[in-house]
Amino acid sequence: MKRINMVVLAVASGSVVTGCSSLKPKGDVDQLPAPSAGISAEYVIDNSNPGFYTDGEWKQSSVTSGYIGEGYLAAESGTGAKTATWNLNIVKRFDVFVRWTSHSNRGTNVKYVVHHLNEQDNLTTTTVEVDQTEFGGEWFKLGTFRMSSLTSRVTVSNDANGYVIADAVLFEEAPATSSADADADNDSMPDAWELNQGLDPTNALDAGQDPDGDGLTNLQEFLGMTAPFNLDTDSDGMPDGYETTASLDPTSPDSDLDADGDGYTNYQEYLAGTEPTNAASVLAANTVLLTWEPPVTRTDGNALSPEEIDYYELKYARTDGGSTAGIVSDNSSPEFVVYGSDSSTSTATKGYIGENYVAMPAGSGENVASWLVSNVTPGTEHRVSVNWTSYSNRATNATYRVQYESESGSIEEKQFTVDQTSGGGIWQNLGSFIPGASQVTVSLSNNADGYVIADAIKLEPIAAAVGPIRIEAENQSYVVSDLPPGTWQFQIRAVDTNGVASDYTDPQVTLIE
């Protein structure tokens, strides 16, 4: 037996989908299988029969042998304006075969259009493309269809790359098929499976669709035994399409396995974009793989079990400030000024920045030290730090005031109160703010209970924190990619089903070079 490959175009509601089919030619009508009733019922409509008609001019011929009846009609290559139609005036389920005579000048892409009913009795069409340069004088099966009276027919046109031969069509009653094998729209997916999965067994277009967005068409989902409306059939956190491409099993949870033995689970490799079956496939240098154990305590002190966790929240930030240096202003800087007469400079207590510091005795605010910084970056969060020298006579309630224009244009002030009896000689972080303009003023008055020391301030831009990023509870790993060089810290917390969170974990720091 010879075998022919054909491209099948299933058409519904004016749309087209392309698939592949391989059908064997039938050598003779006598070799065709009998219908299930045991009585062969065949209907041959020749080009000379009343059920046959044409549009356009076709040429009568009998030059090439292999035809049915007295001859056949031929039309030269064209645009499809010339058509031949075999009309069937009976309603049954039929195997439909066609026949032609072959020659090297025939079209290799001749399209037969079968007009038939789907299982819902709606008229539809199926287009089958064949090569008429081969297998002349033999019956070729176009498919099995429910053929209706008057509306059911087979047509062929001269829309081809060579001569198109219109000879005969054979309609043979088809044997009964089991419901498990029935495929009304001929899309290679059984009707029963389509109905069970929520697809339309009368719409051949859905074979090439991907309703769940997992990278697999519905036909591939059928062949792979996955669910067409569930992008992760085995619920292991990896889409079916990824698992299929990566040679994993999309029907069996295997996210915790390590297929290539490289120390990373299949799920971690999925997150990282590496190949789970190739140990040589590794993370990029600017990528971090994070893993964690579920927190066990909420912020209110109550125990938190893994089953109560609804999701995780991840945040991370660059901690080295990037390439932008901090701004330091000392009491000897041009931008520093003291208002009021009762202040002095001193070097008596060590730990100051620069040559000395300014001391103001306790009062009611009549003496004020002020630093004006004029070159901060608007819209960027800045950290403000201060330095003083400590001694027992210092104020325990010295208050720094940070004044700046907000991004909305209003003047804002943040106050930070410190105890200067201790903590001197090192930078003390007060907090952060986001300026809307380039100028910031930091002031410190003597409205306190002891000596107030005005030494130095520092403003540092802070890399914007990322997050919180929501991560579903079933995951305990995450990949962060495309990090620029620098020092980065990462923290994660859990949130329960009532919205109560745990504390963020201690910062974990890594260097991206």
Short mmCIF file of C-alpha atoms in Angstrom, two decimals:
data_model
loop_
_atom_site.label_atom_id
_atom_site.label_comp_id
_atom_site.label_asym_id
_atom_site.label_seq_id
_atom_site.Cartn_x
_atom_site.Cartn_y
_atom_site.Cartn_z
CA MET A 1 0.00 0.00 0.00
CA LYS A 2 1.17 3.51 -0.77
CA ARG A 3 0.97 6.30 1.82
CA ILE A 4 0.22 9.96 1.15
CA ASN A 5 0.81 12.90 3.48
CA MET A 6 -1.89 15.55 3.43
CA VAL A 7 -2.29 18.92 5.16
CA VAL A 8 -5.75 19.13 6.70
CA LEU A 9 -7.39 22.55 7.07
CA ALA A 10 -10.47 22.46 9.31
CA VAL A 11 -12.74 25.43 8.78
CA ALA A 12 -15.47 26.71 11.08
CA SER A 13 -17.20 30.10 11.13
CA GLY A 14 -14.85 31.45 8.50
CA SER A 15 -11.62 30.59 10.36
CA VAL A 16 -8.85 28.17 9.41
CA VAL A 17 -6.64 25.83 11.42
CA THR A 18 -3.87 23.70 9.92
CA GLY A 19 -2.96 20.18 10.98
CA CYS A 20 -1.35 17.08 9.53
CA SER A 21 -2.85 13.75 8.49
CA SER A 22 -1.55 10.64 6.76
CA LEU A 23 -4.14 8.56 4.91
CA LYS A 24 -3.75 5.39 2.88
CA PRO A 25 -5.28 5.23 -0.62
CA LYS A 26 -7.80 2.52 -1.39
CA GLY A 27 -6.85 0.45 -4.39
CA ASP A 28 -10.37 -0.45 -5.40
CA VAL A 29 -13.95 0.04 -4.23
CA ASP A 30 -14.22 -3.69 -3.50
CA GLN A 31 -11.50 -3.36 -0.89
CA LEU A 32 -13.46 -0.80 1.14
CA PRO A 33 -14.76 -2.11 4.50
CA ALA A 34 -18.45 -2.86 4.79
CA PRO A 35 -20.58 -0.71 7.12
CA SER A 36 -21.54 -2.06 10.53
CA ALA A 37 -24.96 -3.14 9.27
CA GLY A 38 -23.23 -5.64 7.02
CA ILE A 39 -24.76 -4.24 3.83
CA SER A 40 -22.50 -2.18 1.62
CA ALA A 41 -24.20 1.12 0.73
CA GLU A 42 -22.19 3.17 -1.75
CA TYR A 43 -23.06 6.26 -3.74
CA VAL A 44 -20.90 7.23 -6.70
CA ILE A 45 -21.60 10.59 -8.33
CA ASP A 46 -19.70 10.94 -11.57
CA ASN A 47 -19.08 14.18 -13.43
CA SER A 48 -21.86 13.16 -15.84
CA ASN A 49 -24.45 12.55 -13.08
CA PRO A 50 -27.29 15.02 -12.26
CA GLY A 51 -25.82 15.62 -8.77
CA PHE A 52 -22.69 17.08 -10.36
CA TYR A 53 -22.42 20.67 -11.53
CA THR A 54 -19.73 23.22 -12.30
CA ASP A 55 -19.10 26.95 -12.13
CA GLY A 56 -16.84 28.33 -14.83
CA GLU A 57 -15.55 26.60 -17.94
CA TRP A 58 -14.12 23.09 -17.44
CA LYS A 59 -12.76 21.04 -20.35
CA GLN A 60 -14.16 17.57 -21.05
CA SER A 61 -11.44 14.93 -21.49
CA SER A 62 -10.74 11.21 -21.53
CA VAL A 63 -7.07 11.37 -22.53
CA THR A 64 -5.66 9.94 -19.31
CA SER A 65 -7.08 6.60 -18.16
CA GLY A 66 -8.34 5.85 -14.63
CA TYR A 67 -11.57 7.85 -14.66
CA ILE A 68 -15.11 6.80 -13.77
CA GLY A 69 -17.80 6.88 -16.45
CA GLU A 70 -17.19 8.36 -19.87
CA GLY A 71 -14.51 10.90 -18.96
CA TYR A 72 -13.57 13.73 -16.61
CA LEU A 73 -13.40 17.52 -16.59
CA ALA A 74 -10.17 19.54 -16.32
CA ALA A 75 -9.44 23.20 -15.43
CA GLU A 76 -6.13 25.02 -15.75
CA SER A 77 -4.39 26.59 -12.72
CA GLY A 78 -6.23 29.71 -11.56
CA THR A 79 -7.61 31.68 -8.62
CA GLY A 80 -10.48 29.37 -7.68
CA ALA A 81 -13.15 30.96 -9.84
CA LYS A 82 -13.91 27.60 -11.47
CA THR A 83 -15.49 25.05 -9.15
CA ALA A 84 -16.90 21.53 -9.48
CA THR A 85 -19.48 20.20 -7.01
CA TRP A 86 -20.79 16.70 -6.28
CA ASN A 87 -24.11 17.04 -4.46
CA LEU A 88 -25.34 14.26 -2.16
CA ASN A 89 -29.08 13.93 -1.73
CA ILE A 90 -29.09 11.55 1.25
CA VAL A 91 -28.48 11.84 5.01
CA LYS A 92 -26.09 9.35 6.59
CA ARG A 93 -22.63 9.07 8.09
CA PHE A 94 -20.17 8.49 5.24
CA ASP A 95 -16.57 7.79 4.54
CA VAL A 96 -15.77 10.22 1.71
CA PHE A 97 -13.26 9.27 -1.00
CA VAL A 98 -12.14 11.15 -4.10
CA ARG A 99 -10.52 10.06 -7.32
CA TRP A 100 -8.50 11.76 -10.05
CA THR A 101 -6.08 11.01 -12.88
CA SER A 102 -2.43 11.81 -12.29
CA HIS A 103 0.08 13.66 -14.46
CA SER A 104 3.13 15.81 -13.81
CA ASN A 105 1.15 18.93 -14.74
CA ARG A 106 -1.44 18.36 -11.99
CA GLY A 107 -1.68 20.55 -8.91
CA THR A 108 0.19 19.44 -5.79
CA ASN A 109 -2.08 21.47 -3.50
CA VAL A 110 -5.59 20.69 -4.75
CA LYS A 111 -8.17 21.47 -2.08
CA TYR A 112 -11.33 19.42 -1.65
CA VAL A 113 -13.94 21.06 0.56
CA VAL A 114 -16.38 18.73 2.32
CA HIS A 115 -19.64 20.39 3.43
CA HIS A 116 -21.15 18.35 6.25
CA LEU A 117 -22.94 18.47 9.61
CA ASN A 118 -21.28 18.43 12.99
CA GLU A 119 -22.74 16.54 15.96
CA GLN A 120 -24.96 19.55 16.79
CA ASP A 121 -26.39 19.48 13.23
CA ASN A 122 -24.69 22.73 12.31
CA LEU A 123 -23.32 23.00 8.79
CA THR A 124 -19.53 23.17 8.71
CA THR A 125 -16.73 22.47 6.25
CA THR A 126 -13.46 20.58 6.25
CA THR A 127 -10.79 21.27 3.61
CA VAL A 128 -8.37 18.51 2.63
CA GLU A 129 -5.38 19.33 0.43
CA VAL A 130 -4.00 16.60 -1.86
CA ASP A 131 -1.28 16.15 -4.49
CA GLN A 132 -2.84 15.17 -7.82
CA THR A 133 0.52 14.47 -9.46
CA GLU A 134 0.42 11.09 -7.72
CA PHE A 135 -1.92 8.17 -7.07
CA GLY A 136 -4.22 8.71 -10.03
CA GLY A 137 -6.93 6.14 -10.61
CA GLU A 138 -7.21 5.29 -6.88
CA TRP A 139 -9.75 6.15 -4.21
CA PHE A 140 -8.44 8.45 -1.47
CA LYS A 141 -10.25 8.92 1.80
CA LEU A 142 -10.92 12.53 2.78
CA GLY A 143 -12.49 11.58 6.11
CA THR A 144 -15.69 10.41 7.78
CA PHE A 145 -18.54 12.94 7.93
CA ARG A 146 -22.24 13.27 8.71
CA MET A 147 -23.67 14.18 5.30
CA SER A 148 -26.98 16.00 5.07
CA SER A 149 -29.54 16.17 2.31
CA LEU A 150 -28.94 18.97 -0.19
CA THR A 151 -26.43 20.89 1.95
CA SER A 152 -23.78 18.17 2.14
CA ARG A 153 -21.41 18.09 -0.80
CA VAL A 154 -17.78 18.02 -1.87
CA THR A 155 -16.26 20.79 -3.97
CA VAL A 156 -12.92 21.39 -5.62
CA SER A 157 -11.67 24.54 -7.37
CA ASN A 158 -8.79 25.50 -9.63
CA ASP A 159 -7.11 27.39 -6.77
CA ALA A 160 -3.93 25.33 -7.15
CA ASN A 161 -0.43 25.38 -8.65
CA GLY A 162 -1.26 23.09 -11.56
CA TYR A 163 -4.12 21.47 -13.45
CA VAL A 164 -6.98 20.37 -11.20
CA ILE A 165 -8.81 17.14 -12.09
CA ALA A 166 -12.49 16.75 -11.19
CA ASP A 167 -13.46 13.11 -11.76
CA ALA A 168 -15.53 11.36 -9.07
CA VAL A 169 -16.38 11.24 -5.37
CA LEU A 170 -17.33 8.08 -3.46
CA PHE A 171 -19.64 8.27 -0.45
CA GLU A 172 -19.63 5.01 1.55
CA GLU A 173 -21.71 4.48 4.65
CA ALA A 174 -19.32 4.47 7.57
CA PRO A 175 -19.32 1.77 10.25
CA ALA A 176 -20.59 2.78 13.67
CA THR A 177 -17.91 4.20 15.95
CA SER A 178 -17.63 3.96 19.71
CA SER A 179 -18.32 7.14 21.66
CA ALA A 180 -14.77 6.97 23.00
CA ASP A 181 -13.32 7.26 19.48
CA ALA A 182 -15.81 9.71 17.95
CA ASP A 183 -14.24 12.95 16.72
CA ALA A 184 -16.94 15.10 15.12
CA ASP A 185 -14.65 17.99 14.16
CA ASN A 186 -11.75 15.78 13.02
CA ASP A 187 -9.25 17.66 15.20
CA SER A 188 -7.60 14.46 16.55
CA MET A 189 -9.13 14.99 20.01
CA PRO A 190 -11.97 12.56 20.88
CA ASP A 191 -15.34 14.18 21.51
CA ALA A 192 -15.65 12.53 24.92
CA TRP A 193 -12.30 13.99 26.04
CA GLU A 194 -13.20 17.45 24.73
CA LEU A 195 -16.53 17.44 26.53
CA ASN A 196 -14.93 16.22 29.74
CA GLN A 197 -12.32 18.99 29.57
CA GLY A 198 -14.78 21.76 28.71
CA LEU A 199 -13.80 22.11 25.03
CA ASP A 200 -16.09 22.23 22.01
CA PRO A 201 -16.12 18.90 20.10
CA THR A 202 -17.57 20.69 17.06
CA ASN A 203 -14.84 23.33 16.80
CA ALA A 204 -11.68 22.10 15.10
CA LEU A 205 -9.95 25.43 15.80
CA ASP A 206 -9.53 24.62 19.49
CA ALA A 207 -6.91 21.96 18.74
CA GLY A 208 -4.33 24.69 18.22
CA GLN A 209 -5.45 26.94 21.08
CA ASP A 210 -3.83 27.26 24.53
CA PRO A 211 -6.53 28.49 26.95
CA ASP A 212 -4.41 28.04 30.10
CA GLY A 213 -1.32 29.71 28.67
CA ASP A 214 1.08 26.92 29.66
CA GLY A 215 2.76 26.72 26.24
CA LEU A 216 0.91 23.57 25.13
CA THR A 217 -1.94 23.48 22.62
CA ASN A 218 -5.09 21.57 23.49
CA LEU A 219 -4.00 18.79 21.14
CA GLN A 220 -0.62 18.57 22.89
CA GLU A 221 -2.43 18.50 26.24
CA PHE A 222 -4.53 15.56 25.01
CA LEU A 223 -1.47 13.68 23.76
CA GLY A 224 0.44 14.45 26.98
CA MET A 225 -2.51 13.60 29.25
CA THR A 226 -2.46 17.07 30.86
CA ALA A 227 -5.36 19.44 31.58
CA PRO A 228 -6.04 22.13 28.95
CA PHE A 229 -7.50 24.59 31.49
CA ASN A 230 -4.85 24.06 34.19
CA LEU A 231 -1.39 25.38 33.38
CA ASP A 232 0.11 23.16 36.11
CA THR A 233 -1.65 19.80 35.98
CA ASP A 234 0.41 18.19 38.76
CA SER A 235 0.38 21.35 40.96
CA ASP A 236 4.14 21.31 41.48
CA GLY A 237 4.69 25.00 40.64
CA MET A 238 6.08 24.37 37.14
CA PRO A 239 3.88 24.94 34.05
CA ASP A 240 3.07 21.92 31.90
CA GLY A 241 4.78 23.44 28.87
CA TYR A 242 8.02 24.02 30.78
CA GLU A 243 8.05 20.47 32.14
CA THR A 244 7.38 19.01 28.70
CA THR A 245 10.17 21.05 27.09
CA ALA A 246 12.56 20.28 29.97
CA SER A 247 11.92 16.52 29.73
CA LEU A 248 10.17 16.44 33.12
CA ASP A 249 6.80 14.81 33.82
CA PRO A 250 3.93 17.35 33.84
CA THR A 251 1.56 14.76 35.30
CA SER A 252 3.63 13.87 38.37
CA PRO A 253 4.86 16.31 41.06
CA ASP A 254 8.64 16.45 40.64
CA SER A 255 9.51 19.99 41.74
CA ASP A 256 11.48 18.74 44.77
CA LEU A 257 13.57 16.32 42.73
CA ASP A 258 17.02 17.10 41.35
CA ALA A 259 17.02 15.55 37.89
CA ASP A 260 20.63 16.47 37.01
CA GLY A 261 22.14 16.06 40.50
CA ASP A 262 23.60 19.58 40.59
CA GLY A 263 22.29 20.42 44.07
CA TYR A 264 19.32 22.48 42.87
CA THR A 265 15.76 21.15 42.71
CA ASN A 266 13.83 21.11 39.46
CA TYR A 267 11.67 23.96 40.78
CA GLN A 268 14.70 26.07 41.69
CA GLU A 269 16.08 25.52 38.21
CA TYR A 270 12.72 26.54 36.75
CA LEU A 271 12.82 29.79 38.73
CA ALA A 272 16.46 30.39 37.79
CA GLY A 273 15.91 29.70 34.09
CA THR A 274 18.50 26.92 34.08
CA GLU A 275 18.08 23.45 32.60
CA PRO A 276 16.93 20.92 35.22
CA THR A 277 18.41 17.98 33.30
CA ASN A 278 21.78 19.59 32.56
CA ALA A 279 24.22 19.91 35.46
CA ALA A 280 26.37 22.32 33.44
CA SER A 281 23.52 24.85 33.26
CA VAL A 282 24.14 27.29 36.14
CA LEU A 283 22.87 30.62 37.46
CA ALA A 284 24.10 33.86 35.93
CA ALA A 285 26.57 35.90 37.98
CA ASN A 286 23.97 38.62 38.65
CA THR A 287 21.33 36.20 39.90
CA VAL A 288 20.56 35.12 43.47
CA LEU A 289 18.64 31.99 44.48
CA LEU A 290 16.86 32.50 47.82
CA THR A 291 15.60 29.65 50.01
CA TRP A 292 14.05 29.76 53.47
CA GLU A 293 12.26 27.85 56.19
CA PRO A 294 8.75 28.97 57.19
CA PRO A 295 8.70 31.41 60.17
CA VAL A 296 7.13 29.92 63.29
CA THR A 297 5.96 33.06 65.16
CA ARG A 298 3.68 35.98 64.32
CA THR A 299 4.48 39.57 65.28
CA ASP A 300 1.95 39.27 68.14
CA GLY A 301 3.94 36.38 69.59
CA ASN A 302 1.48 33.64 68.67
CA ALA A 303 2.75 30.47 67.02
CA LEU A 304 2.51 30.21 63.23
CA SER A 305 2.29 26.81 61.56
CA PRO A 306 3.13 26.23 57.88
CA GLU A 307 -0.51 25.27 57.21
CA GLU A 308 -1.65 28.74 58.35
CA ILE A 309 0.64 30.64 55.96
CA ASP A 310 -1.23 32.27 53.07
CA TYR A 311 1.79 33.74 51.30
CA TYR A 312 5.28 35.16 51.80
CA GLU A 313 6.52 38.70 51.25
CA LEU A 314 10.07 39.32 50.03
CA LYS A 315 11.88 42.64 50.08
CA TYR A 316 15.44 43.44 49.13
CA ALA A 317 17.62 46.49 48.65
CA ARG A 318 21.11 47.54 47.80
CA THR A 319 22.93 48.55 50.98
CA ASP A 320 26.12 50.16 49.68
CA GLY A 321 24.41 53.19 48.18
CA GLY A 322 25.63 52.40 44.70
CA SER A 323 28.11 54.66 43.01
CA THR A 324 26.67 57.88 44.57
CA ALA A 325 28.73 58.97 47.61
CA GLY A 326 27.17 60.36 50.78
CA ILE A 327 27.37 64.10 51.62
CA VAL A 328 29.18 65.00 54.87
CA SER A 329 28.85 68.50 56.37
CA ASP A 330 31.03 69.34 59.39
CA ASN A 331 30.75 72.35 61.72
CA SER A 332 33.68 73.84 59.81
CA SER A 333 31.88 73.50 56.44
CA PRO A 334 30.79 76.75 54.68
CA GLU A 335 27.16 75.58 54.83
CA PHE A 336 27.22 75.39 58.65
CA VAL A 337 26.11 78.36 60.77
CA VAL A 338 25.26 78.95 64.46
CA TYR A 339 22.57 81.42 65.47
CA GLY A 340 22.79 82.89 68.99
CA SER A 341 25.70 84.14 71.12
CA ASP A 342 26.06 81.37 73.69
CA SER A 343 28.09 78.69 71.89
CA SER A 344 31.73 77.72 71.56
CA THR A 345 34.02 75.35 69.70
CA SER A 346 35.92 72.64 71.55
CA THR A 347 38.23 69.67 71.17
CA ALA A 348 37.98 68.54 74.79
CA THR A 349 36.11 65.30 74.08
CA LYS A 350 37.38 62.97 71.41
CA GLY A 351 35.26 61.47 68.62
CA TYR A 352 34.51 64.55 66.54
CA ILE A 353 34.73 64.93 62.77
CA GLY A 354 37.18 67.48 61.36
CA GLU A 355 39.04 69.99 63.58
CA ASN A 356 36.55 70.48 66.46
CA TYR A 357 32.88 70.62 67.40
CA VAL A 358 30.38 73.23 68.63
CA ALA A 359 28.99 73.05 72.17
CA MET A 360 25.82 74.88 73.25
CA PRO A 361 24.76 74.92 76.92
CA ALA A 362 21.21 73.93 77.87
CA GLY A 363 18.64 76.62 77.17
CA SER A 364 15.26 77.29 75.63
CA GLY A 365 16.22 77.30 71.96
CA GLU A 366 17.92 80.65 71.69
CA ASN A 367 20.99 78.99 70.16
CA VAL A 368 20.57 77.00 66.94
CA ALA A 369 23.17 75.18 64.82
CA SER A 370 22.21 74.66 61.15
CA TRP A 371 23.64 72.67 58.22
CA LEU A 372 22.46 73.57 54.70
CA VAL A 373 23.00 70.85 52.06
CA SER A 374 22.35 72.01 48.51
CA ASN A 375 23.12 69.09 46.22
CA VAL A 376 20.91 66.16 47.20
CA THR A 377 19.07 64.22 44.49
CA PRO A 378 15.32 64.99 44.38
CA GLY A 379 13.02 62.00 44.42
CA THR A 380 15.66 59.68 45.93
CA GLU A 381 15.34 58.37 49.46
CA HIS A 382 18.17 59.60 51.71
CA ARG A 383 19.44 58.37 55.04
CA VAL A 384 20.44 61.05 57.57
CA SER A 385 23.20 60.21 60.10
CA VAL A 386 24.84 62.44 62.73
CA ASN A 387 27.96 62.44 64.90
CA TRP A 388 28.58 63.96 68.34
CA THR A 389 30.99 63.57 71.23
CA SER A 390 29.64 62.00 74.41
CA TYR A 391 30.04 63.04 78.03
CA SER A 392 27.95 62.93 81.21
CA ASN A 393 27.00 66.63 80.93
CA ARG A 394 25.47 66.19 77.48
CA ALA A 395 21.73 66.49 76.74
CA THR A 396 19.61 63.36 76.85
CA ASN A 397 17.00 64.96 74.60
CA ALA A 398 18.87 66.78 71.85
CA THR A 399 16.53 67.11 68.88
CA TYR A 400 17.62 67.23 65.22
CA ARG A 401 15.15 68.75 62.76
CA VAL A 402 15.34 67.86 59.06
CA GLN A 403 13.49 70.32 56.82
CA TYR A 404 12.96 69.70 53.10
CA GLU A 405 10.51 70.28 50.27
CA SER A 406 8.42 67.19 49.56
CA GLU A 407 7.73 65.78 46.10
CA SER A 408 4.31 67.46 46.24
CA GLY A 409 5.90 70.87 46.92
CA SER A 410 5.01 71.23 50.60
CA ILE A 411 7.61 71.96 53.29
CA GLU A 412 8.10 68.94 55.54
CA GLU A 413 10.00 68.50 58.80
CA LYS A 414 11.13 65.35 60.54
CA GLN A 415 12.40 65.39 64.13
CA PHE A 416 14.81 62.92 65.70
CA THR A 417 15.64 63.06 69.42
CA VAL A 418 18.89 61.48 70.69
CA ASP A 419 20.75 61.00 73.98
CA GLN A 420 24.19 62.57 73.59
CA THR A 421 25.52 61.23 76.88
CA SER A 422 26.47 58.09 74.96
CA GLY A 423 26.94 56.85 71.43
CA GLY A 424 29.43 59.52 70.44
CA GLY A 425 32.30 59.14 68.00
CA ILE A 426 30.38 57.02 65.47
CA TRP A 427 27.77 57.76 62.83
CA GLN A 428 24.29 57.33 64.26
CA ASN A 429 21.48 56.65 61.78
CA LEU A 430 18.45 58.86 62.53
CA GLY A 431 16.14 57.82 59.71
CA SER A 432 15.32 58.58 56.10
CA PHE A 433 13.29 60.96 53.95
CA ILE A 434 12.59 61.65 50.27
CA PRO A 435 13.32 65.26 49.21
CA GLY A 436 11.45 66.85 46.33
CA ALA A 437 14.14 69.51 45.79
CA SER A 438 17.94 69.67 46.00
CA GLN A 439 18.22 71.64 49.30
CA VAL A 440 17.88 70.15 52.78
CA THR A 441 18.39 71.88 56.15
CA VAL A 442 19.34 70.05 59.34
CA SER A 443 19.16 72.07 62.57
CA LEU A 444 19.89 71.43 66.25
CA SER A 445 18.93 73.83 69.07
CA ASN A 446 19.93 74.08 72.74
CA ASN A 447 16.35 73.50 73.90
CA ALA A 448 17.49 70.48 75.94
CA ASP A 449 18.47 69.30 79.41
CA GLY A 450 22.26 69.47 78.96
CA TYR A 451 25.03 70.52 76.61
CA VAL A 452 24.13 70.03 72.97
CA ILE A 453 26.95 69.06 70.61
CA ALA A 454 26.81 70.09 66.94
CA ASP A 455 29.55 68.29 65.06
CA ALA A 456 28.68 66.72 61.68
CA ILE A 457 25.84 65.32 59.63
CA LYS A 458 25.80 62.89 56.67
CA LEU A 459 23.17 62.43 53.96
CA GLU A 460 23.35 59.21 51.90
CA PRO A 461 21.15 58.17 49.00
CA ILE A 462 19.52 54.80 49.61
CA ALA A 463 19.00 52.35 46.76
CA ALA A 464 15.27 51.92 46.29
CA ALA A 465 13.99 48.88 48.12
CA VAL A 466 12.19 46.29 45.99
CA GLY A 467 9.06 44.75 47.33
CA PRO A 468 7.23 43.46 49.03
CA ILE A 469 6.97 40.74 46.41
CA ARG A 470 4.20 38.21 47.02
CA ILE A 471 5.26 34.57 46.85
CA GLU A 472 2.69 31.79 47.18
CA ALA A 473 2.84 29.68 50.33
CA GLU A 474 3.75 26.41 48.62
CA ASN A 475 7.08 27.91 47.52
CA GLN A 476 10.11 28.21 49.76
CA SER A 477 12.56 29.45 47.16
CA TYR A 478 12.75 32.39 44.79
CA VAL A 479 15.17 33.72 42.19
CA VAL A 480 16.12 37.39 41.85
CA SER A 481 17.79 38.20 38.53
CA ASP A 482 19.55 41.08 36.79
CA LEU A 483 21.02 42.66 39.91
CA PRO A 484 23.66 45.35 39.27
CA PRO A 485 27.03 45.06 41.07
CA GLY A 486 26.95 45.93 44.75
CA THR A 487 25.99 44.62 48.17
CA TRP A 488 22.39 43.45 48.48
CA GLN A 489 20.33 42.37 51.46
CA PHE A 490 17.23 40.18 51.41
CA GLN A 491 14.43 39.66 53.96
CA ILE A 492 11.26 37.61 53.93
CA ARG A 493 8.23 37.19 56.15
CA ALA A 494 5.08 35.08 56.19
CA VAL A 495 1.48 36.35 56.19
CA ASP A 496 -1.32 34.13 57.52
CA THR A 497 -4.83 33.73 56.15
CA ASN A 498 -6.07 36.53 58.44
CA GLY A 499 -3.45 38.98 57.22
CA VAL A 500 -1.28 38.73 60.35
CA ALA A 501 2.42 38.64 59.50
CA SER A 502 5.57 37.33 61.06
CA ASP A 503 8.60 39.55 61.56
CA TYR A 504 10.90 39.90 58.58
CA THR A 505 13.88 37.57 58.80
CA ASP A 506 17.26 39.01 59.66
CA PRO A 507 18.86 40.59 56.57
CA GLN A 508 20.88 38.15 54.52
CA VAL A 509 23.62 39.92 52.58
CA THR A 510 25.34 38.92 49.35
CA LEU A 511 27.80 40.64 47.03
CA ILE A 512 27.15 40.90 43.29
CA GLU A 513 30.45 41.56 41.53
#
